[in-house]
PDB file of C-alpha atoms in Angstrom:
ATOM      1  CA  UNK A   1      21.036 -20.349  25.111  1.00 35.00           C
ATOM      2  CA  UNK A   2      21.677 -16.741  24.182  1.00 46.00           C
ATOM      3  CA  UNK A   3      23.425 -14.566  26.855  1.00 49.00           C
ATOM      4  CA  UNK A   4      22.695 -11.339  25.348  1.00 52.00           C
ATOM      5  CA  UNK A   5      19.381  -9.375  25.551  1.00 70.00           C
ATOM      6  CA  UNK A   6      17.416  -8.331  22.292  1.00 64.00           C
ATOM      7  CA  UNK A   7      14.342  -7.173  21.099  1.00 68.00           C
ATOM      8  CA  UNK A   8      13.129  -6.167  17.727  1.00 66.00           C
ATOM      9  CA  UNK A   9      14.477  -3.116  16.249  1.00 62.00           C
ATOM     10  CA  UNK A  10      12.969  -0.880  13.320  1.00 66.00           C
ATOM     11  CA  UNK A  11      10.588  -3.840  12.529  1.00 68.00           C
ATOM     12  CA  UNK A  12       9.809  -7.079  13.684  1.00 75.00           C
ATOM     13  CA  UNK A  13      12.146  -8.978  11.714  1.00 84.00           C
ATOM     14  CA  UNK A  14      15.227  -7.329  12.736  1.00 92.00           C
ATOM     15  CA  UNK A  15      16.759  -7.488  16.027  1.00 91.00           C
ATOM     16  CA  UNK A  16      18.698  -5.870  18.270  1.00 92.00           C
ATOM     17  CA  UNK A  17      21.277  -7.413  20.526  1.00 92.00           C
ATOM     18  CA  UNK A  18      22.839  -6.095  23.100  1.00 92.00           C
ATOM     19  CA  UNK A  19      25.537  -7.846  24.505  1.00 94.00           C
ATOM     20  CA  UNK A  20      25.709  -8.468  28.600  1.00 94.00           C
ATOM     21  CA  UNK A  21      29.458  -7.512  28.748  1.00 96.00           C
ATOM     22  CA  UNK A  22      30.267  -4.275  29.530  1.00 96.00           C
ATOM     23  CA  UNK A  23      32.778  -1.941  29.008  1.00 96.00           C
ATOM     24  CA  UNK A  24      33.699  -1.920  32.471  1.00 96.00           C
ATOM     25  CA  UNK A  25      34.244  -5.872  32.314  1.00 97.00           C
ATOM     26  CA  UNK A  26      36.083  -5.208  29.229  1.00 97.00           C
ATOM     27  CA  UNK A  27      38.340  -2.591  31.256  1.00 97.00           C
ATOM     28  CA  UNK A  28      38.648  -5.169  33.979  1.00 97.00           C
ATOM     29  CA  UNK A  29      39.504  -8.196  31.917  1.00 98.00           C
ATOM     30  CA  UNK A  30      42.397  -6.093  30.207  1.00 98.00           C
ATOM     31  CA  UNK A  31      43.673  -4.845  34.000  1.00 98.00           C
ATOM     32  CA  UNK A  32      42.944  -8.239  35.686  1.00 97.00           C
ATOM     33  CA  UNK A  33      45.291  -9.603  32.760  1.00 98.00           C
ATOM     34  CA  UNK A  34      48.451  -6.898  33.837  1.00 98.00           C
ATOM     35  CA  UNK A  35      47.696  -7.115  37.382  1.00 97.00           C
ATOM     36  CA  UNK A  36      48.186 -11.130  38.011  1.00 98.00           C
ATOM     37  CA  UNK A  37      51.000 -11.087  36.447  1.00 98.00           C
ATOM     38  CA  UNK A  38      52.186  -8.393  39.161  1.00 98.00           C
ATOM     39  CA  UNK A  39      50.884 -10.427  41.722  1.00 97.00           C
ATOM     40  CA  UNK A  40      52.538 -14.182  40.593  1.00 97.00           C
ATOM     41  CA  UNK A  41      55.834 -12.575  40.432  1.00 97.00           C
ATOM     42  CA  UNK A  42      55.331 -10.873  43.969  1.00 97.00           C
ATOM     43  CA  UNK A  43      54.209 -13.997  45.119  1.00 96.00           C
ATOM     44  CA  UNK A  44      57.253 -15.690  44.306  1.00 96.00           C
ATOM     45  CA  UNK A  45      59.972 -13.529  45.152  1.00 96.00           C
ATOM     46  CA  UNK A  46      57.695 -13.040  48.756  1.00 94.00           C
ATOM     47  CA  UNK A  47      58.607 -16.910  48.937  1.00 93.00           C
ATOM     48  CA  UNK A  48      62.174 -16.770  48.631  1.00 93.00           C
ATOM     49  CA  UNK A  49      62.005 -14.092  51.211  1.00 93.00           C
ATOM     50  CA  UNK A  50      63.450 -11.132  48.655  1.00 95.00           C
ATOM     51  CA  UNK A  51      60.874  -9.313  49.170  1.00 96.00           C
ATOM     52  CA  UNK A  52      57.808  -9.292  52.667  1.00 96.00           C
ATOM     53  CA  UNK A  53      54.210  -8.709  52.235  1.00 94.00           C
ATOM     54  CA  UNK A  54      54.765  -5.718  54.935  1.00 96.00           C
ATOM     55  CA  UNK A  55      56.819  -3.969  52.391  1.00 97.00           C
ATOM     56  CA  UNK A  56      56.044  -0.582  51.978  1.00 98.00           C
ATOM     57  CA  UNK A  57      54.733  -0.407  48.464  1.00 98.00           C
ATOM     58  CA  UNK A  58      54.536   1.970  46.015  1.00 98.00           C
ATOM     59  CA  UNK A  59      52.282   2.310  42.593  1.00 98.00           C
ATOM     60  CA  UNK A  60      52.907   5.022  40.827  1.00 98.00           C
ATOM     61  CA  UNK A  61      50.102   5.794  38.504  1.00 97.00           C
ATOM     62  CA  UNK A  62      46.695   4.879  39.142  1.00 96.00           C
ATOM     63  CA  UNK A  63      44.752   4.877  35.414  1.00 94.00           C
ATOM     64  CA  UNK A  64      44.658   1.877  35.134  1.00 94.00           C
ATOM     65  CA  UNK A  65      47.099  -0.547  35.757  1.00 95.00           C
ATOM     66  CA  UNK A  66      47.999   1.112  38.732  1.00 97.00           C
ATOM     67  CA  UNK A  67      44.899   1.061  40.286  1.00 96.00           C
ATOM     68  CA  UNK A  68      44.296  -2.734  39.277  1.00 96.00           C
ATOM     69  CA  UNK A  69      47.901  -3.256  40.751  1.00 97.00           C
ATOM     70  CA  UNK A  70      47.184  -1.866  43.947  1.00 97.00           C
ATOM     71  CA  UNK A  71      43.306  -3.854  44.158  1.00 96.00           C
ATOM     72  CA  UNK A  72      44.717  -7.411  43.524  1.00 96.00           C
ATOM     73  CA  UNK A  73      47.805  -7.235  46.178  1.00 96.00           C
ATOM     74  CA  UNK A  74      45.506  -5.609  48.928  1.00 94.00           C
ATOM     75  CA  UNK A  75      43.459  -8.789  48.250  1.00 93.00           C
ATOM     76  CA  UNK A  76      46.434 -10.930  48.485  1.00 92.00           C
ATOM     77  CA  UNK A  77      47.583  -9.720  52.155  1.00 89.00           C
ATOM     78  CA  UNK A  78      50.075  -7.228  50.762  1.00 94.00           C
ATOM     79  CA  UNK A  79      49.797  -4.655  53.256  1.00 90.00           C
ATOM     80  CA  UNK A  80      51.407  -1.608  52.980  1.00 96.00           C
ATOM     81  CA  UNK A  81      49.911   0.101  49.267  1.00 97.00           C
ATOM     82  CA  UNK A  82      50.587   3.728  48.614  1.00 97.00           C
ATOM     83  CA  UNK A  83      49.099   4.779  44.675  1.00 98.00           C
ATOM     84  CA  UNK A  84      51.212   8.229  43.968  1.00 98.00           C
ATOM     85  CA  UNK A  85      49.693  10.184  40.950  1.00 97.00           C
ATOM     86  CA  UNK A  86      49.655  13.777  39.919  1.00 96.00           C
ATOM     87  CA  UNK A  87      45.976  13.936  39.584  1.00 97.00           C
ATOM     88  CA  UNK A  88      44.199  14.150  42.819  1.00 97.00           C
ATOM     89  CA  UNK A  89      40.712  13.266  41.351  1.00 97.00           C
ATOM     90  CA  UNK A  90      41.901   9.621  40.125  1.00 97.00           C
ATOM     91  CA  UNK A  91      41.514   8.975  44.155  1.00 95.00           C
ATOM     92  CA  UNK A  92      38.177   8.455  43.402  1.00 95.00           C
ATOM     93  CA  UNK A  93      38.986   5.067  41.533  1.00 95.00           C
ATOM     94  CA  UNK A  94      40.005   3.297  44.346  1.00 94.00           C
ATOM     95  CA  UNK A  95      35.996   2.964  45.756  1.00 92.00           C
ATOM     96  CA  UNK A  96      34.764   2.438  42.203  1.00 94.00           C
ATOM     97  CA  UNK A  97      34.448  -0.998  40.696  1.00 94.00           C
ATOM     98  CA  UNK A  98      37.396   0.315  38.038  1.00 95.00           C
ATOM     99  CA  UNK A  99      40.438  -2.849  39.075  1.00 94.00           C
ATOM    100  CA  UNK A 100      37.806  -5.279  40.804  1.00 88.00           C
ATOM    101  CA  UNK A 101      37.248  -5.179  44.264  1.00 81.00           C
ATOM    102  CA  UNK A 102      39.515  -3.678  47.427  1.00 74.00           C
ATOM    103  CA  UNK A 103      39.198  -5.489  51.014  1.00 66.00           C
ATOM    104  CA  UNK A 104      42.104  -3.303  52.918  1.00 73.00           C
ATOM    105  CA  UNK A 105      42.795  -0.009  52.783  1.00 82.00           C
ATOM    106  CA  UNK A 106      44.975   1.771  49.690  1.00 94.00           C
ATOM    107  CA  UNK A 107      46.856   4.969  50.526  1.00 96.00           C
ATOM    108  CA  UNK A 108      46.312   7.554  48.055  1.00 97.00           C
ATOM    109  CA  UNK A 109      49.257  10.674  47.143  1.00 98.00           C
ATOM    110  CA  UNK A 110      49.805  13.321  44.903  1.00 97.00           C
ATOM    111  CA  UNK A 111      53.721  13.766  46.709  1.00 97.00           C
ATOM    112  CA  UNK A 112      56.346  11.831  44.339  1.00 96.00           C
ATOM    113  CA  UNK A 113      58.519  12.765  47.399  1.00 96.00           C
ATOM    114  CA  UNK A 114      57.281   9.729  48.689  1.00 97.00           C
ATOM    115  CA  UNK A 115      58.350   7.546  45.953  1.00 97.00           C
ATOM    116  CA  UNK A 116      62.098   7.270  47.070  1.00 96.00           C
ATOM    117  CA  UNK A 117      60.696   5.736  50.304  1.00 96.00           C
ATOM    118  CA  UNK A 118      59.707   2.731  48.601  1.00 97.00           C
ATOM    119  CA  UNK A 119      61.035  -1.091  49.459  1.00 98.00           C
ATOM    120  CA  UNK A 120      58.993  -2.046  46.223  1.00 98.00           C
ATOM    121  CA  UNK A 121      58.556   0.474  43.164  1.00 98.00           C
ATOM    122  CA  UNK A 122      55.669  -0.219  40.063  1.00 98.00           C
ATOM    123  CA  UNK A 123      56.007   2.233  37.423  1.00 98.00           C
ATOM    124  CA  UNK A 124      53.258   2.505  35.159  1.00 97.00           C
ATOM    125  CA  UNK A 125      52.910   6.092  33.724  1.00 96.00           C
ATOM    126  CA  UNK A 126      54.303   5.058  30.420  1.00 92.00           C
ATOM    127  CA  UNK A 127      54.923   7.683  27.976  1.00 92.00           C
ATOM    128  CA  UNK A 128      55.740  11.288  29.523  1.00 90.00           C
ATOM    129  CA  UNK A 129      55.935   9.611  32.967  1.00 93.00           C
ATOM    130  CA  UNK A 130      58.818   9.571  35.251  1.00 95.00           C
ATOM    131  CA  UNK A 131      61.679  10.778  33.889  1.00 95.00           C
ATOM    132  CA  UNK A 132      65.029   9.332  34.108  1.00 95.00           C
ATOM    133  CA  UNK A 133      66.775  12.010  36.676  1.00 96.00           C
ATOM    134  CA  UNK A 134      63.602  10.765  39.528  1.00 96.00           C
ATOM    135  CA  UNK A 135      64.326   7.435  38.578  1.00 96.00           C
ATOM    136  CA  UNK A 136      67.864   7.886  39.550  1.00 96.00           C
ATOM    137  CA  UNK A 137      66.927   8.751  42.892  1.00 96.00           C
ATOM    138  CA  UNK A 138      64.764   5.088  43.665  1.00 97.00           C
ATOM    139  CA  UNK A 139      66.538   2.729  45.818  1.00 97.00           C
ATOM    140  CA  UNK A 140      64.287  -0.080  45.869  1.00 98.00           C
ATOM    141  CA  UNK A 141      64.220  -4.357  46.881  1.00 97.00           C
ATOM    142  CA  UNK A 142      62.719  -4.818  43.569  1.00 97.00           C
ATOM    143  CA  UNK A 143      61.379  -2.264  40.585  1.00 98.00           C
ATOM    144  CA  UNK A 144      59.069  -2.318  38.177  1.00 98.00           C
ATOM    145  CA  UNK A 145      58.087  -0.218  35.002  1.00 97.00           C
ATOM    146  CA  UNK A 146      55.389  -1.181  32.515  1.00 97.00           C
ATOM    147  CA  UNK A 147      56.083  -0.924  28.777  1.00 97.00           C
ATOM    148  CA  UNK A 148      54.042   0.891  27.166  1.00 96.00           C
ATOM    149  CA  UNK A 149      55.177  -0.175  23.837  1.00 96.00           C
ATOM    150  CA  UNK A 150      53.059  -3.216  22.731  1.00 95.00           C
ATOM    151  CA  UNK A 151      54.003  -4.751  19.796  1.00 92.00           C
ATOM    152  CA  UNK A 152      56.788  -2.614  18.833  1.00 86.00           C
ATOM    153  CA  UNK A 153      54.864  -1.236  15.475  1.00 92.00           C
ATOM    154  CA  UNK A 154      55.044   2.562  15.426  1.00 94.00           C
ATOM    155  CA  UNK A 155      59.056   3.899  14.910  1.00 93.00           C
ATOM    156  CA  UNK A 156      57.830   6.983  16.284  1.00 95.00           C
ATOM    157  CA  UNK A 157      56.485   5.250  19.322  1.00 94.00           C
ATOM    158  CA  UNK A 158      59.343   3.234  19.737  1.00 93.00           C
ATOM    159  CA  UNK A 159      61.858   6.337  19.793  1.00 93.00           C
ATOM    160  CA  UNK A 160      59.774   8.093  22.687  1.00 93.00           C
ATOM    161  CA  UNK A 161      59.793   5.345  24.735  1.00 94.00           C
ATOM    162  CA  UNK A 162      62.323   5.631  27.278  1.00 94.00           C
ATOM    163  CA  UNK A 163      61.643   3.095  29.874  1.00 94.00           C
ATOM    164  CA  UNK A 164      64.799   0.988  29.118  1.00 93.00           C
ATOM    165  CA  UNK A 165      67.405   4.242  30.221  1.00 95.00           C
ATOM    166  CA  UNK A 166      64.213   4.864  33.049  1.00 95.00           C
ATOM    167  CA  UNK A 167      64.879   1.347  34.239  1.00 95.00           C
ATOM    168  CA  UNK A 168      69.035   1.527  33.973  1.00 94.00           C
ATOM    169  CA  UNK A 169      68.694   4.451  36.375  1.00 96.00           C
ATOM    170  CA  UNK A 170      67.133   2.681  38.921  1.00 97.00           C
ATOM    171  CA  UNK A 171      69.340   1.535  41.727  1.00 96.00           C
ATOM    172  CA  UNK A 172      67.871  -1.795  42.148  1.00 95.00           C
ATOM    173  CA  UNK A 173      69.193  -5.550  42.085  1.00 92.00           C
ATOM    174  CA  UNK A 174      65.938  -6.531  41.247  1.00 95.00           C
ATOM    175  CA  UNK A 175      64.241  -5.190  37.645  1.00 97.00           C
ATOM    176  CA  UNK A 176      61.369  -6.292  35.763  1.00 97.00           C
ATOM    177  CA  UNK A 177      59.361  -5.197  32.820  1.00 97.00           C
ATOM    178  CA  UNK A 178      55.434  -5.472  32.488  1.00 98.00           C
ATOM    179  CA  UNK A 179      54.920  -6.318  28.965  1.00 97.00           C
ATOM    180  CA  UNK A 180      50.908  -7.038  27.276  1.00 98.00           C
ATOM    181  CA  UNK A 181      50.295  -7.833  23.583  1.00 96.00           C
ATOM    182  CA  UNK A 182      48.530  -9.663  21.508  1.00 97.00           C
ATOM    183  CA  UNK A 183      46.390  -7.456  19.365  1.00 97.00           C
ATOM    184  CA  UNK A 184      48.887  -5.828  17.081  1.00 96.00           C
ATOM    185  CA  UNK A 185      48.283  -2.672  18.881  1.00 96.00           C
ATOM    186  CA  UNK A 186      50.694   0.470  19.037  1.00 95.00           C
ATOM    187  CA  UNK A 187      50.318   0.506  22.856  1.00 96.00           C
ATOM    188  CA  UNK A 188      49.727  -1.511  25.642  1.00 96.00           C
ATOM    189  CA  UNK A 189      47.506   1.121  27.428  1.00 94.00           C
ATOM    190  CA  UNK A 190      44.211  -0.480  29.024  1.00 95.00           C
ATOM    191  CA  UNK A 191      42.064   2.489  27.241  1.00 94.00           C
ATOM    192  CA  UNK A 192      44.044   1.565  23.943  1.00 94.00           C
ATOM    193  CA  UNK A 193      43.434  -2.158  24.155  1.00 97.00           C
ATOM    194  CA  UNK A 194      39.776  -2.053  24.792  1.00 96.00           C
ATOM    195  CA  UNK A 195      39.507  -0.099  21.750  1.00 94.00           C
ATOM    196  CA  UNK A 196      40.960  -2.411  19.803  1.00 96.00           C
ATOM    197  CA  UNK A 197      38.975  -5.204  21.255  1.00 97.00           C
ATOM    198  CA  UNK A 198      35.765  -3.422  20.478  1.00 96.00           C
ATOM    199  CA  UNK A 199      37.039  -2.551  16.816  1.00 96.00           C
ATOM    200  CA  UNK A 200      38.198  -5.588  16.363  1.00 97.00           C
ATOM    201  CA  UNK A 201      35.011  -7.561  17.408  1.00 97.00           C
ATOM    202  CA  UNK A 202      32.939  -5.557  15.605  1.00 97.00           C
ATOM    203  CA  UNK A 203      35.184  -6.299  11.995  1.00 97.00           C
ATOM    204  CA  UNK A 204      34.034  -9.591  12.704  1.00 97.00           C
ATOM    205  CA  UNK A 205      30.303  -8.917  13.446  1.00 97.00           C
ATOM    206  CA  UNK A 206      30.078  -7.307  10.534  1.00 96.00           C
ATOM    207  CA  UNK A 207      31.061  -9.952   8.696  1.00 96.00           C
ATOM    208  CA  UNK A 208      28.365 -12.430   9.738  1.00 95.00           C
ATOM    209  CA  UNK A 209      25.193 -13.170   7.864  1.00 95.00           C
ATOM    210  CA  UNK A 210      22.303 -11.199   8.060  1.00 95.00           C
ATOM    211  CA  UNK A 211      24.015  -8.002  10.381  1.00 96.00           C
ATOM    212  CA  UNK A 212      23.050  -4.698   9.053  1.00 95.00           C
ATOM    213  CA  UNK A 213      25.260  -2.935  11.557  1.00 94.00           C
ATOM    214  CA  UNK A 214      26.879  -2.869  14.962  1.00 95.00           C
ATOM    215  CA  UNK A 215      27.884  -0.274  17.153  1.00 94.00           C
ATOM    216  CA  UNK A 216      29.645   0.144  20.611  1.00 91.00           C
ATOM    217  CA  UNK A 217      29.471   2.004  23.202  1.00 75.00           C
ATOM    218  CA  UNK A 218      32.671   4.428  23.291  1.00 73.00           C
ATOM    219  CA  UNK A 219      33.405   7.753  24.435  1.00 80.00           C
ATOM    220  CA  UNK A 220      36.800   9.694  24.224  1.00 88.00           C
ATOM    221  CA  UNK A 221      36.966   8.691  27.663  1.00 91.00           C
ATOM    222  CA  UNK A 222      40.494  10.342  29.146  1.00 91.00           C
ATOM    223  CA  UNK A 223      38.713  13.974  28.139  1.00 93.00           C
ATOM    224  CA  UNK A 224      35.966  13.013  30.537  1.00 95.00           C
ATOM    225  CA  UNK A 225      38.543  11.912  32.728  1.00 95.00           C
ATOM    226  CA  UNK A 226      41.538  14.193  32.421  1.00 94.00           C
ATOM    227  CA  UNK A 227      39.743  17.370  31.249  1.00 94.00           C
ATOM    228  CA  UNK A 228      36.245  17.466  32.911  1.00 96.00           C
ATOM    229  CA  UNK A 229      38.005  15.467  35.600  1.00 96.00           C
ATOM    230  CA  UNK A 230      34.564  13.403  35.977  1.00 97.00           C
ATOM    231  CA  UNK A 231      34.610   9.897  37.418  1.00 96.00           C
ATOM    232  CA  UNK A 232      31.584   9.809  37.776  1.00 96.00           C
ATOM    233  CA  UNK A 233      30.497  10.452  34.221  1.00 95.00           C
ATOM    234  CA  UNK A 234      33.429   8.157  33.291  1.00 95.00           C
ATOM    235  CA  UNK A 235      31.592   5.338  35.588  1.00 95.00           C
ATOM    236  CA  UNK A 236      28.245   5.881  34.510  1.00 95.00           C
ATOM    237  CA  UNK A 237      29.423   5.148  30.931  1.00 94.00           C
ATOM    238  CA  UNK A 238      31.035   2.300  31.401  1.00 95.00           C
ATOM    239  CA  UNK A 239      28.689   0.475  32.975  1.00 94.00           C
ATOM    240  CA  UNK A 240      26.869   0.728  29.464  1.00 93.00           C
ATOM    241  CA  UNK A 241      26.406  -2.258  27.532  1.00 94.00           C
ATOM    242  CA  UNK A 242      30.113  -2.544  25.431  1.00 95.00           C
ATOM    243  CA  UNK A 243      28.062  -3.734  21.647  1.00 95.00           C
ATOM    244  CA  UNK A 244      24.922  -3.188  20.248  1.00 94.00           C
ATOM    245  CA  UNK A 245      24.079  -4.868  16.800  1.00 95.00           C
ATOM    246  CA  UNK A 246      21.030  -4.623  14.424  1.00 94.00           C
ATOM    247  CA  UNK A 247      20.620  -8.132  12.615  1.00 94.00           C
ATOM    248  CA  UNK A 248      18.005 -10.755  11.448  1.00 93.00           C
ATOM    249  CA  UNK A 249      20.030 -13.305  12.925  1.00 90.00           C
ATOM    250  CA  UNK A 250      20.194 -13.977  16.289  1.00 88.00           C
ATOM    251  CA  UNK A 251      23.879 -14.854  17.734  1.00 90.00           C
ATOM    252  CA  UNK A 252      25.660 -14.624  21.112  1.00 89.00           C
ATOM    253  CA  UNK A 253      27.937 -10.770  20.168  1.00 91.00           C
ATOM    254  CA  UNK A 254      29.613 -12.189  23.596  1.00 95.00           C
ATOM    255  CA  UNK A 255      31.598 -14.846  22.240  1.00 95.00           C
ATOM    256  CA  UNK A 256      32.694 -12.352  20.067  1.00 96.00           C
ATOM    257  CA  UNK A 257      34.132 -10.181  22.476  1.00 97.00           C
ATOM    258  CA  UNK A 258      35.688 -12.978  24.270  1.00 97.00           C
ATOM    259  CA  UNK A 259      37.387 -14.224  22.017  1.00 97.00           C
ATOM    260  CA  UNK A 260      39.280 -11.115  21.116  1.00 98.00           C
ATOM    261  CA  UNK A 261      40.115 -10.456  24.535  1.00 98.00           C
ATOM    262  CA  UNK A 262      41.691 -14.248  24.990  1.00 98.00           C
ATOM    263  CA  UNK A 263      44.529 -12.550  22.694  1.00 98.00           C
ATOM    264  CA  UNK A 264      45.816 -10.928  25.438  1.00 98.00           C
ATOM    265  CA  UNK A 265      48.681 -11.469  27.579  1.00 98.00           C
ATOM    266  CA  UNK A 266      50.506  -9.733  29.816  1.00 98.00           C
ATOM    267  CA  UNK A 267      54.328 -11.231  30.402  1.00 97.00           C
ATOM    268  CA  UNK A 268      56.975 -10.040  32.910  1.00 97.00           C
ATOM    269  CA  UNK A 269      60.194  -9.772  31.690  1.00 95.00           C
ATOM    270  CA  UNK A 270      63.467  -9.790  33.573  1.00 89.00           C
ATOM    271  CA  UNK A 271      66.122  -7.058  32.939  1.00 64.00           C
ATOM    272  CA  UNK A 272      68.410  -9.748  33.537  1.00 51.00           C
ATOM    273  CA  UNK A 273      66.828 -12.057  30.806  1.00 46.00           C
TER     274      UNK A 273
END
C-alpha cells in the first residue's frame, strides 16, 4: 500500500506524490541518531556510579544536537539540564517538537559563566564554538565535544577544526567524542545532513522510470533562524512535506528517504581509545 499522498498533476496521467515524511522527522531522525548515543554512554557510566542522574548538567549549544541532547536525558530521569547558548531566541526550541518530546523541565542560559559549574559538560557548537582558553577553565566528571568534522573530506575543514586541542584543555578524567557519518558529507551538522539526505534521495528519484521531476521542500533555514531570528517561521516550514515528485508511476518516495537516512550513525569515541 502506498504511504504517500498523490493526486494528478498537470494532467491526468501524471501524478504527484508527496511523501508523508517531513522535514521535521527528517531533522529528528538525524538528532534522535546523535542523541542516543549520548544517552547509552550516560547510561552506562550512571551504572558504574562515575557519574549520578542528579548531576548538574550542562549542554552547551542548543541547534540541534543540543537541544535533542537535553530532550532524550530529561526523558530518561536525568534531572538537572541547563542548555547555555548565546542566542536567547533558540529558547524557544525547547517547547517545539524540534528533538522529540520533553517531560521535565530544561533550564535555559545565555551566561557561559555557568558552564564551569558543570559535573557533566556536552559541547556541541562545532566550528567557531568554544574556544580553547574557556575550555581550560571546565573541571568536569566527564566531557563531551561533538565533531563536527564528518568524514574528514574538506583539508580546509579539517584545519579549522580544533576540537582535539578544545578537548586536551579540558580538565577531565573522563573525555569522549560525538562522531556521525555515513553520507560522505563535509560536516556532521544536523542542517548539513538533512541536506544531503534530501539531495541524495532525490539523485535516486530521478533516476526511476517514468519521473519527470522531484523537488523538496528546503529553505536556507539558519537565515530564518539566525538572522530573522524566527522559530516560528522555521517551524511552520518544517512541518512541510520533505519531497514532492511529478511522475506517471506511482512509488512509495518514503522508502527513498529512509533508506538514505539508515546511512547514518552516530559513534562515541573515547579520547582514551
Amino acid at each position: 500500500m502506498i504511504k504517500e499522498n498523490y493526486n494528478t498533476g498537470i494532467s491526468s496521467e501524471v501524478y504527484t506524490i508527496k511523501s508523508k515524511i517531513r522535514l521535521i522527522d527528517i531533522f529528528n531522525s538525524i538528532i534522535d541518531k546523535k542523541a542516543e548515543v549520548i544517552l547509552d554512554l550516560l547510561n552506562k557510566l550512571s551504572f558504574k556510579k562515575t557519574i549520578k542522574k542528579e548531576d548538574n548538567i550542562i549542554i552547551i549549544g542548543t541547534y540541534f544536537t543540543g537541544i535533542g541532547i537535553g530532550k532524550i536525558l530529561s526523558l530518561n530521569e536525568f534531572k538537572n539540564i541547563t542548555i547555555i547558548d548565546i542566542y536567547p531566541h533558540l529558547e524557544e526550541f525547547i517547547d517545539s517538537n524540534i528533538g522529540g518530546d520533553l517531560k521535565r523541565n530544561i533550564k535555559f542560559s545565555s551566561n557561559l559563566d555557568l558552564i564551569p559549574t558543570g559535573d557533566i559538560i556536552i559541547d556541541t557548537t562545532g566550528l567557531g564554538g568554544i574556544t580553547e582558553e574557556q575550555s581550560s577553565k571546565f573541571n568536569p566528571k566527564l566531557f563531551i565535544i561533538e565533531d563536527p568534522i564528518a568524514e574528514d573530506n574538506d583539508k580546509s575543514l579539517n584545519e579549522k577544526n580544533n576540537i582535539y586541542s578544545r578537548l586536551e584543555s579540558v580538565n577531565s578524567e573522563n573525555k569522549y567524542i560525538l562522531k556521525t557519518l555515513g553520507l560522505n558529507t563535509k560536516t556532521s551538522g544536523t542542517m548539513t545532513l538533512t541536506i544531503d539526505v534530501l539531495r541524495q534521495t532525490m539523485d535516486n528519484i530521478l533516476k526511476k522510470e517514468g519521473v519527470l521531476y522531484c523537488a523538496c521542500e528546503m529553505r536556507f533555514f539558519e537565515e530564518i533562524i539566525f538572522k530573522e531570528n524566527n522559530i516560528k517561521k522555521f517551524l511552520n516550514i518544517s512541518n512541510s512535506p520533505a519531497i514532492k515528485v511529478s511522475t506517471i508511476s506511482i512509488f512509495e518516495c518514503d522508502r527513498e528517504i529512509e533508506n538514505i537516512l539508515d546511512k547514518i550513525h552516530s559513534k562515541i569515541i573515547s579520547e582514551y581509545m
